[in-house]
mmCIF file with all atom_site columns, C-alpha atoms and ligand atoms in Angstrom:
data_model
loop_
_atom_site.group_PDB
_atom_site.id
_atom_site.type_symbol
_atom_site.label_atom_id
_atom_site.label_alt_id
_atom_site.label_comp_id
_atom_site.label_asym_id
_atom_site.label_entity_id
_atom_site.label_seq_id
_atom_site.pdbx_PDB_ins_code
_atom_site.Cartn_x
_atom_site.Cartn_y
_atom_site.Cartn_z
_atom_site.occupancy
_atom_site.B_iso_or_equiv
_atom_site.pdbx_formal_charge
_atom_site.auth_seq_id
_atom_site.auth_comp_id
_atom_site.auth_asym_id
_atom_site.auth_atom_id
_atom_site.pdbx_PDB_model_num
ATOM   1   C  CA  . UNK A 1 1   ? 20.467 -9.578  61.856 1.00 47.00 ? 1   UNK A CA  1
ATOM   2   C  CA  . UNK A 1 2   ? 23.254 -11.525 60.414 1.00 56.00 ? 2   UNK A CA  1
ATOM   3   C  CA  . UNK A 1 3   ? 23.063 -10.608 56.513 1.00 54.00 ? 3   UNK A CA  1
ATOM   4   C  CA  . UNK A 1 4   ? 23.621 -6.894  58.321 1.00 55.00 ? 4   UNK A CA  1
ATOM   5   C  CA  . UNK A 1 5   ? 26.155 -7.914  60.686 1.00 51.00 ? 5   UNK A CA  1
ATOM   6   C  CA  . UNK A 1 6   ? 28.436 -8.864  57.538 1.00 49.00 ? 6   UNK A CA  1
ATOM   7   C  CA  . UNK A 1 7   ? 27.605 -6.616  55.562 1.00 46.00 ? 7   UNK A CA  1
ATOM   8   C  CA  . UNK A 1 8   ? 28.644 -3.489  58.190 1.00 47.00 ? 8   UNK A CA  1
ATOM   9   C  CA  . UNK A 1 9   ? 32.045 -5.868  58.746 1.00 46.00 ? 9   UNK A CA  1
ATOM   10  C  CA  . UNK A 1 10  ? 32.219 -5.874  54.746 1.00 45.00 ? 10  UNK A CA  1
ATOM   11  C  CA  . UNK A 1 11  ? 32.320 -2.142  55.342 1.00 45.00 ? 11  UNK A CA  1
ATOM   12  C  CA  . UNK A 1 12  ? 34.545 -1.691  58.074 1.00 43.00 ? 12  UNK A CA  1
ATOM   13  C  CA  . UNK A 1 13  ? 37.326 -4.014  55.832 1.00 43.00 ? 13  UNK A CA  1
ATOM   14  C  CA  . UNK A 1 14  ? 36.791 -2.289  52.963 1.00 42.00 ? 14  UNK A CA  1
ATOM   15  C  CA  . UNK A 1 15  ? 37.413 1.082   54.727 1.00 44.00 ? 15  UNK A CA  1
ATOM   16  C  CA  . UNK A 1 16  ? 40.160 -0.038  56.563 1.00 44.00 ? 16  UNK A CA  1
ATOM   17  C  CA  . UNK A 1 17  ? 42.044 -1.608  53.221 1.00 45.00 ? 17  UNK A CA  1
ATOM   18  C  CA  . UNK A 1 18  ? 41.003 0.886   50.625 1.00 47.00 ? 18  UNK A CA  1
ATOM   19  C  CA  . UNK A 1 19  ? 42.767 3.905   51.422 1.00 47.00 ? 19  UNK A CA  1
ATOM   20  C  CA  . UNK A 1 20  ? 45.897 2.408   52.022 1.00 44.00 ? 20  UNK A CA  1
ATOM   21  C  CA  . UNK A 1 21  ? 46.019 1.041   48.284 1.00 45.00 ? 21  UNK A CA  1
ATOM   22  C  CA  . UNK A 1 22  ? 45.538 4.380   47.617 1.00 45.00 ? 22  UNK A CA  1
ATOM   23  C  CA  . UNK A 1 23  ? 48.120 5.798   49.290 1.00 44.00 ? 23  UNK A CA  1
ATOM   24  C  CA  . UNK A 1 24  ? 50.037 3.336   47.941 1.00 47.00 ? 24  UNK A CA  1
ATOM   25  C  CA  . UNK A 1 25  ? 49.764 4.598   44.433 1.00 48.00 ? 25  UNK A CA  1
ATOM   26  C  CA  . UNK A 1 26  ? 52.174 6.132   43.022 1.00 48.00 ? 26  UNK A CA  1
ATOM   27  C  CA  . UNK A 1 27  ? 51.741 9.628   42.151 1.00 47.00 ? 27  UNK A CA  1
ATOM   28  C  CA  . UNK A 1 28  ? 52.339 9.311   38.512 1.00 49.00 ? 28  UNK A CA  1
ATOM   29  C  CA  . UNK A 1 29  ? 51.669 13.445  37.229 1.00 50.00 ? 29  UNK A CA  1
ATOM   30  C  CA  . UNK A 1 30  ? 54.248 14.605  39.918 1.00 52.00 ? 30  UNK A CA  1
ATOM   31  C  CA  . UNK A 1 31  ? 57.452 12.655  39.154 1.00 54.00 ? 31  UNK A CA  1
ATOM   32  C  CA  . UNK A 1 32  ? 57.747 13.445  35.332 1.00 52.00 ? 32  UNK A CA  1
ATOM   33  C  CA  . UNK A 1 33  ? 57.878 17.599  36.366 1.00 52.00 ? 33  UNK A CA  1
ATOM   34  C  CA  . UNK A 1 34  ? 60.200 16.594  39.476 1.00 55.00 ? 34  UNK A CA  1
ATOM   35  C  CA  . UNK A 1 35  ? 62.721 14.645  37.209 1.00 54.00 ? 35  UNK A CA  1
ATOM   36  C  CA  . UNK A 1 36  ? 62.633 17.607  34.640 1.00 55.00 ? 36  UNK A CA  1
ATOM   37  C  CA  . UNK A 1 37  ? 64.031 20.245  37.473 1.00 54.00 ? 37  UNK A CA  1
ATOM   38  C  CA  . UNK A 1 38  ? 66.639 17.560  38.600 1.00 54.00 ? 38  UNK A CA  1
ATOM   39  C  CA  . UNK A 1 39  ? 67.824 17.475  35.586 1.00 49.00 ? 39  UNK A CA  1
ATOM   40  C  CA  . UNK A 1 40  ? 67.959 21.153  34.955 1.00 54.00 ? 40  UNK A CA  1
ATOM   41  C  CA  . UNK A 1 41  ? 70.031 21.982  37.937 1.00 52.00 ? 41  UNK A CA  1
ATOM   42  C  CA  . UNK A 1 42  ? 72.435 18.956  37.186 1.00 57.00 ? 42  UNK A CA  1
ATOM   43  C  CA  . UNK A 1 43  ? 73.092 20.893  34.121 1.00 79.00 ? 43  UNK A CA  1
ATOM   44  C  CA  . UNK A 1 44  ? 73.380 24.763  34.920 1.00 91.00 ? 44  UNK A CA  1
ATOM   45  C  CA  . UNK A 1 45  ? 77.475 25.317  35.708 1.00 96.00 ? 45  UNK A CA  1
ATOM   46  C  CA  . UNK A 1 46  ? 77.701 27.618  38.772 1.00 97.00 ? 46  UNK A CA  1
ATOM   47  C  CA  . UNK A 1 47  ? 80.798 30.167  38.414 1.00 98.00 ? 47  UNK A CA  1
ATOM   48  C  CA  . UNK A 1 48  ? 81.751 32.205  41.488 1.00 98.00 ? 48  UNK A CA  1
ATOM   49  C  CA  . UNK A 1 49  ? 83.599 35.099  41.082 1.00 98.00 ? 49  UNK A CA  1
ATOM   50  C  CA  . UNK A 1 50  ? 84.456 37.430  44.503 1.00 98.00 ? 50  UNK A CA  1
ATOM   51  C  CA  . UNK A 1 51  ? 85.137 41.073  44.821 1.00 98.00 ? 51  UNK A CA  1
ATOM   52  C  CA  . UNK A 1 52  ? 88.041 42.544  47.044 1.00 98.00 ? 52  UNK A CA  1
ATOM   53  C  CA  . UNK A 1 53  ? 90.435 45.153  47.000 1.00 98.00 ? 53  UNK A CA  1
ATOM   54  C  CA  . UNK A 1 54  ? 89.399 45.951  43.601 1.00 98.00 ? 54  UNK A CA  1
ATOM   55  C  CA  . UNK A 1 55  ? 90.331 43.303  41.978 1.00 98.00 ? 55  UNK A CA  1
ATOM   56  C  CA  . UNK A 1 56  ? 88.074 39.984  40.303 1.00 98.00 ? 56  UNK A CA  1
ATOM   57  C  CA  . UNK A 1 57  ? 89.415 36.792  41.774 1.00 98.00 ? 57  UNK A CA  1
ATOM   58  C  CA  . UNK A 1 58  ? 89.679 35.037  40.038 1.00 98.00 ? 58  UNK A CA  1
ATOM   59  C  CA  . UNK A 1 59  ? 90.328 37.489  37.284 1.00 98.00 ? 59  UNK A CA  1
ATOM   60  C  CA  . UNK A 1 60  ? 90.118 35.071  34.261 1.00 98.00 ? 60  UNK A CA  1
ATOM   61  C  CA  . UNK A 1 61  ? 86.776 33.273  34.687 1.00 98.00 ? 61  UNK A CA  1
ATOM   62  C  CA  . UNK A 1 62  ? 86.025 30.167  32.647 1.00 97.00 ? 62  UNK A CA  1
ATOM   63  C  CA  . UNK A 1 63  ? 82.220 28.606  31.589 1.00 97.00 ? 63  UNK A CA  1
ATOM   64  C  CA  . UNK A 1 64  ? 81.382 26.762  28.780 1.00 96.00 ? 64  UNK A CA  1
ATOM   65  C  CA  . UNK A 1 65  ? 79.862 26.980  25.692 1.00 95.00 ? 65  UNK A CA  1
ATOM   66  C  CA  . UNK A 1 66  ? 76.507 25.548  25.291 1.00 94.00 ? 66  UNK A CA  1
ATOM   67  C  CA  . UNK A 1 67  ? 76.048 25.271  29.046 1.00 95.00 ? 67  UNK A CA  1
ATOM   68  C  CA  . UNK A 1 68  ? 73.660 26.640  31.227 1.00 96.00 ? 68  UNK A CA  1
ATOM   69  C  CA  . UNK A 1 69  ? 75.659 29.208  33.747 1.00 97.00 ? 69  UNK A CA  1
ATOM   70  C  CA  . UNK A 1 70  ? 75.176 31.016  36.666 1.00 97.00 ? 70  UNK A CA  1
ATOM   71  C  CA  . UNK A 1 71  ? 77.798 33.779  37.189 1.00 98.00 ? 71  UNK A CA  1
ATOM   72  C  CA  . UNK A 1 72  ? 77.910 34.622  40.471 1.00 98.00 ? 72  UNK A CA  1
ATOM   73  C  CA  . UNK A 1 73  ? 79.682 37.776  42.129 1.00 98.00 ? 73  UNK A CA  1
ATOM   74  C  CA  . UNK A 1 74  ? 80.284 38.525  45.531 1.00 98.00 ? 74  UNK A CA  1
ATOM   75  C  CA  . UNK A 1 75  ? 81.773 42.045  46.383 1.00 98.00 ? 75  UNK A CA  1
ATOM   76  C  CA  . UNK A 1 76  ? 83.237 42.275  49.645 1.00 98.00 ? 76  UNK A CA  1
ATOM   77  C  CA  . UNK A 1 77  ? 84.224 45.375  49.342 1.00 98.00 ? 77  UNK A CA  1
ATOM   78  C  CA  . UNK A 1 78  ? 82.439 48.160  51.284 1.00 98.00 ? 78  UNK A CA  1
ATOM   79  C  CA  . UNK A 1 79  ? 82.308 50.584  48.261 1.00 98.00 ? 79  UNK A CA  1
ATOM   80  C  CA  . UNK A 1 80  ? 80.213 49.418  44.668 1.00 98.00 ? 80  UNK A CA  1
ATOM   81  C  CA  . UNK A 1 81  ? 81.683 47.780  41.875 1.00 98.00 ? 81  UNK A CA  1
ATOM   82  C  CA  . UNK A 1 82  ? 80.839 47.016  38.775 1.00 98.00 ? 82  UNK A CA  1
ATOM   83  C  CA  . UNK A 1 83  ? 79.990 43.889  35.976 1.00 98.00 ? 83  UNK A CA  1
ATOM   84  C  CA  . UNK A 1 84  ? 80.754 45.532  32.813 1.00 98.00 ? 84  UNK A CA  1
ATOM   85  C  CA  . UNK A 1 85  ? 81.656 42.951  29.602 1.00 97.00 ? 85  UNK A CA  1
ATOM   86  C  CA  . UNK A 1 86  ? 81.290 45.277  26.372 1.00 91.00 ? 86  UNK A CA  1
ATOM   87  C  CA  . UNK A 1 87  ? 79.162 43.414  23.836 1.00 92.00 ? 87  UNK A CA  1
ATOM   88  C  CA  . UNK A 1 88  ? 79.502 40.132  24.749 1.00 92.00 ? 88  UNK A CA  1
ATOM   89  C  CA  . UNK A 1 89  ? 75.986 39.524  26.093 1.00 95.00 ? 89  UNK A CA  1
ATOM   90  C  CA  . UNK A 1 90  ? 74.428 41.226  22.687 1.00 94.00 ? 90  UNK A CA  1
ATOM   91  C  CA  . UNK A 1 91  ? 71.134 39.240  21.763 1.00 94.00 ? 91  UNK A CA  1
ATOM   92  C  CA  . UNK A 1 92  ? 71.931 36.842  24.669 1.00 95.00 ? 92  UNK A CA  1
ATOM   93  C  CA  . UNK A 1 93  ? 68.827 36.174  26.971 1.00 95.00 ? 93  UNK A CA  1
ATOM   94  C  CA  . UNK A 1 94  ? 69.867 36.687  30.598 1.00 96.00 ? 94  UNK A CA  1
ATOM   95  C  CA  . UNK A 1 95  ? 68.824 37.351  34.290 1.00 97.00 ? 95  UNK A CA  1
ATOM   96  C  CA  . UNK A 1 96  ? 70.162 39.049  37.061 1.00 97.00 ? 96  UNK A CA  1
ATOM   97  C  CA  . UNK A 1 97  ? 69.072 38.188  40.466 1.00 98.00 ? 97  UNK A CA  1
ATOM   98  C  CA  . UNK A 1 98  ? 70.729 39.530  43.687 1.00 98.00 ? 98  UNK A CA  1
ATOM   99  C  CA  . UNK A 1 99  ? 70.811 42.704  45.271 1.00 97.00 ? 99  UNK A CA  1
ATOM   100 C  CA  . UNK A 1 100 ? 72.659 44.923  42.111 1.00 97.00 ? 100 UNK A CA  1
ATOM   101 C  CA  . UNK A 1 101 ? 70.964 47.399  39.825 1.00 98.00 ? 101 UNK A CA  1
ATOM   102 C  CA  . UNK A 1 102 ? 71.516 45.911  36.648 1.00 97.00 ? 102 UNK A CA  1
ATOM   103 C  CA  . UNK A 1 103 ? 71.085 48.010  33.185 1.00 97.00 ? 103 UNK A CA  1
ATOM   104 C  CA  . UNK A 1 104 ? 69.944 46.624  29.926 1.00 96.00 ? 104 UNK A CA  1
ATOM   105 C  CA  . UNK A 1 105 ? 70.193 48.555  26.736 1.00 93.00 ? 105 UNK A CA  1
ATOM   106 C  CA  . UNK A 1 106 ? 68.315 47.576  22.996 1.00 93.00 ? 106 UNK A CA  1
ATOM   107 C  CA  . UNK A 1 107 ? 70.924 45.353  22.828 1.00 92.00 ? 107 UNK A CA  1
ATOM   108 C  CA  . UNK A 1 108 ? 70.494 43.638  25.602 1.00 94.00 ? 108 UNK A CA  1
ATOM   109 C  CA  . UNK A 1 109 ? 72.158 43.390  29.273 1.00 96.00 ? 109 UNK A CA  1
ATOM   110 C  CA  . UNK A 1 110 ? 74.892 45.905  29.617 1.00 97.00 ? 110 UNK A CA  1
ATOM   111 C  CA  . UNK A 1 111 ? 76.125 46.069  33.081 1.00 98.00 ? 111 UNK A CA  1
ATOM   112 C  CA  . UNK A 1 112 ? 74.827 45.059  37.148 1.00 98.00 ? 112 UNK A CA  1
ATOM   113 C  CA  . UNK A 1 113 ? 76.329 47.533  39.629 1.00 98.00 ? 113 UNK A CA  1
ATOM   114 C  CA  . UNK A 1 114 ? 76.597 45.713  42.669 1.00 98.00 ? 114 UNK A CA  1
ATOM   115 C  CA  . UNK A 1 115 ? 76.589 47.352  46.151 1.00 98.00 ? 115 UNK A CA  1
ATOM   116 C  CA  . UNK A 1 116 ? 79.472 46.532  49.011 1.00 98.00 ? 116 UNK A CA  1
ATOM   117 C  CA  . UNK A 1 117 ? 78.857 43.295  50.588 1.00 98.00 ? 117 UNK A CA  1
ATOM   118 C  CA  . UNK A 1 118 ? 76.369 42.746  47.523 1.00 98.00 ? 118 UNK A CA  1
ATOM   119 C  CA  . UNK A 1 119 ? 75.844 40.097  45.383 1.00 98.00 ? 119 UNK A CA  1
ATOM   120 C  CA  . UNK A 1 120 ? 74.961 39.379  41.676 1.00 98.00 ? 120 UNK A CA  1
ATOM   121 C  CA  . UNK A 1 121 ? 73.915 36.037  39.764 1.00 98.00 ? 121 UNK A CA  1
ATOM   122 C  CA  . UNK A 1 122 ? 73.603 36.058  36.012 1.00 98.00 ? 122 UNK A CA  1
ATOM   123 C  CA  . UNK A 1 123 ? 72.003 33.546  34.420 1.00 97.00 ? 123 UNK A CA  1
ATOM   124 C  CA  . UNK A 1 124 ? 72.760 32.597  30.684 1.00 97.00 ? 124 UNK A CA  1
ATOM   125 C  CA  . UNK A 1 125 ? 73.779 30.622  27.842 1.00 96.00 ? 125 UNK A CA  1
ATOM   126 C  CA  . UNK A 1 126 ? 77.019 31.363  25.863 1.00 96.00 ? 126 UNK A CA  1
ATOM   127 C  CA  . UNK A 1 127 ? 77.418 29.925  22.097 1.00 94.00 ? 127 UNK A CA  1
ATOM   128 C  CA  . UNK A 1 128 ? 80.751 31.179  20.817 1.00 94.00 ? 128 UNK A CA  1
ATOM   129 C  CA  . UNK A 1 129 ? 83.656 30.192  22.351 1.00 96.00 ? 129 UNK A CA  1
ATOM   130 C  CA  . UNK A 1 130 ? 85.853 33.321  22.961 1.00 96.00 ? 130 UNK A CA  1
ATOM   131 C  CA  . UNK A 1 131 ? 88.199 35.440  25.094 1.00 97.00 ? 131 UNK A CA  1
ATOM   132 C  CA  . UNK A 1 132 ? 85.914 38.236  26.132 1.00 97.00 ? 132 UNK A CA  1
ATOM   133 C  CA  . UNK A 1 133 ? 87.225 41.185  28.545 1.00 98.00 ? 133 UNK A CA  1
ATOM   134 C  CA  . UNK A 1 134 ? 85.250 42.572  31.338 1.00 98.00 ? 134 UNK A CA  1
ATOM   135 C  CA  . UNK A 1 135 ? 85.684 46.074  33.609 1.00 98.00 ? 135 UNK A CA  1
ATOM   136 C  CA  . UNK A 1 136 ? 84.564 47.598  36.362 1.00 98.00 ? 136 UNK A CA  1
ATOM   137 C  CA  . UNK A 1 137 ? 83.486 50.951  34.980 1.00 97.00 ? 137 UNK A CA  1
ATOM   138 C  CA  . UNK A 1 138 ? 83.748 53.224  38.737 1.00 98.00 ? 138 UNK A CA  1
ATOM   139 C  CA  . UNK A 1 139 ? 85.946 56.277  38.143 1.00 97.00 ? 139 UNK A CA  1
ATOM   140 C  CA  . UNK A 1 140 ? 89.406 55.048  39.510 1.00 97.00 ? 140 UNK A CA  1
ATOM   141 C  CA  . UNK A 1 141 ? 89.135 51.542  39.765 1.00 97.00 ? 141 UNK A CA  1
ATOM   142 C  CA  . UNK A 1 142 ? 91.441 49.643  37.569 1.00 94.00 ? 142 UNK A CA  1
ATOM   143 C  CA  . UNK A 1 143 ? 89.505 47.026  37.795 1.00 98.00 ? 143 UNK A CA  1
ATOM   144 C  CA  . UNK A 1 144 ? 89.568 44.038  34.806 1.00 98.00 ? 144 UNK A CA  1
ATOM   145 C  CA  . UNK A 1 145 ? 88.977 40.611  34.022 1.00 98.00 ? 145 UNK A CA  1
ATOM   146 C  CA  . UNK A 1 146 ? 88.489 38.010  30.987 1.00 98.00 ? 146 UNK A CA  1
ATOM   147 C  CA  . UNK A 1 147 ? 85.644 36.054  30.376 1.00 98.00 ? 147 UNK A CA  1
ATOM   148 C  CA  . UNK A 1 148 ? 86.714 32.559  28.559 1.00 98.00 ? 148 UNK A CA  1
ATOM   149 C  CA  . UNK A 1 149 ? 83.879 30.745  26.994 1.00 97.00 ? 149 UNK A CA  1
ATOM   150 C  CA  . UNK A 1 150 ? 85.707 27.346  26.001 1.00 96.00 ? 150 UNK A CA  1
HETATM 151 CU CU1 . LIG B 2 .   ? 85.159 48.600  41.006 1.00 50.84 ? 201 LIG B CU1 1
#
């Protein structure tokens, strides 16, 4: 009766203690991967550029060469306009999320066309620092702007 007696309370301890030393662990596979997308947003510059009365504001947009960028643009116009830098983004990997239809040609991205109250973010890494001009390509809008990679 006794020998049992312990050994069941050997059991109950053991139960009771054990999982919370393994709670306690720490979780070592999770924080490497967590630490990695800290760091990756801590590094991406975020650019805003807005849309209205058919103009970029601000018109001259600045980013960095070397860095990580998200270009952002927020029309707030009712009526589409248009992200249109020439050959700047040539061999240059980049994404477009939002809600614009962007184009891409063999060369690479050409242009988003983003709908009123739309919104575009590029995503992309610049190398050569440079005064690059971008339009809006809709018929009538005068619309420009330069792109400074410093
Ligand atoms: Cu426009």
């Amino acid at each position: 009766m006794r020998p049992a007696l312990f050994i069941t309370g050997l059991l109950i301890v053991t139960a009771l203690v054990w999982p919370g030393r393994v709670s306690a662990e720490p979780s070592v596979p999770a924080d490497p991967a967590q630490a990695l997308s800290a760091n990756d947003l801590v590094l991406e510059e975020e650019v805003l550029v807005r849309i209205r009365d058919r103009k970029f504001m601000p018109s001259t947009v600045r980013v960095h060469a070397g860095r990580k960028t998200k270009l952002v643009f927020k029309n707030q116009d009712a009526e589409l306009h248009v992200f249109m830098p020439g050959t700047l983004f040539n061999g240059i990997s980049l994404s477009v999320e939002g809600n614009g239809a962007p184009e891409f040609g063999e060369q690479g991205f050409r242009k988003v066309i983003i709908p009123g109250d739309g919104m575009a973010e590029l995503r992309f890494t610049l190398e050569q620092p440079g005064r690059y001009p971008f339009i809006c390509d809709m018929p009538g809008h005068e619309m420009r702007g330069t792109l400074v990679v410093e």
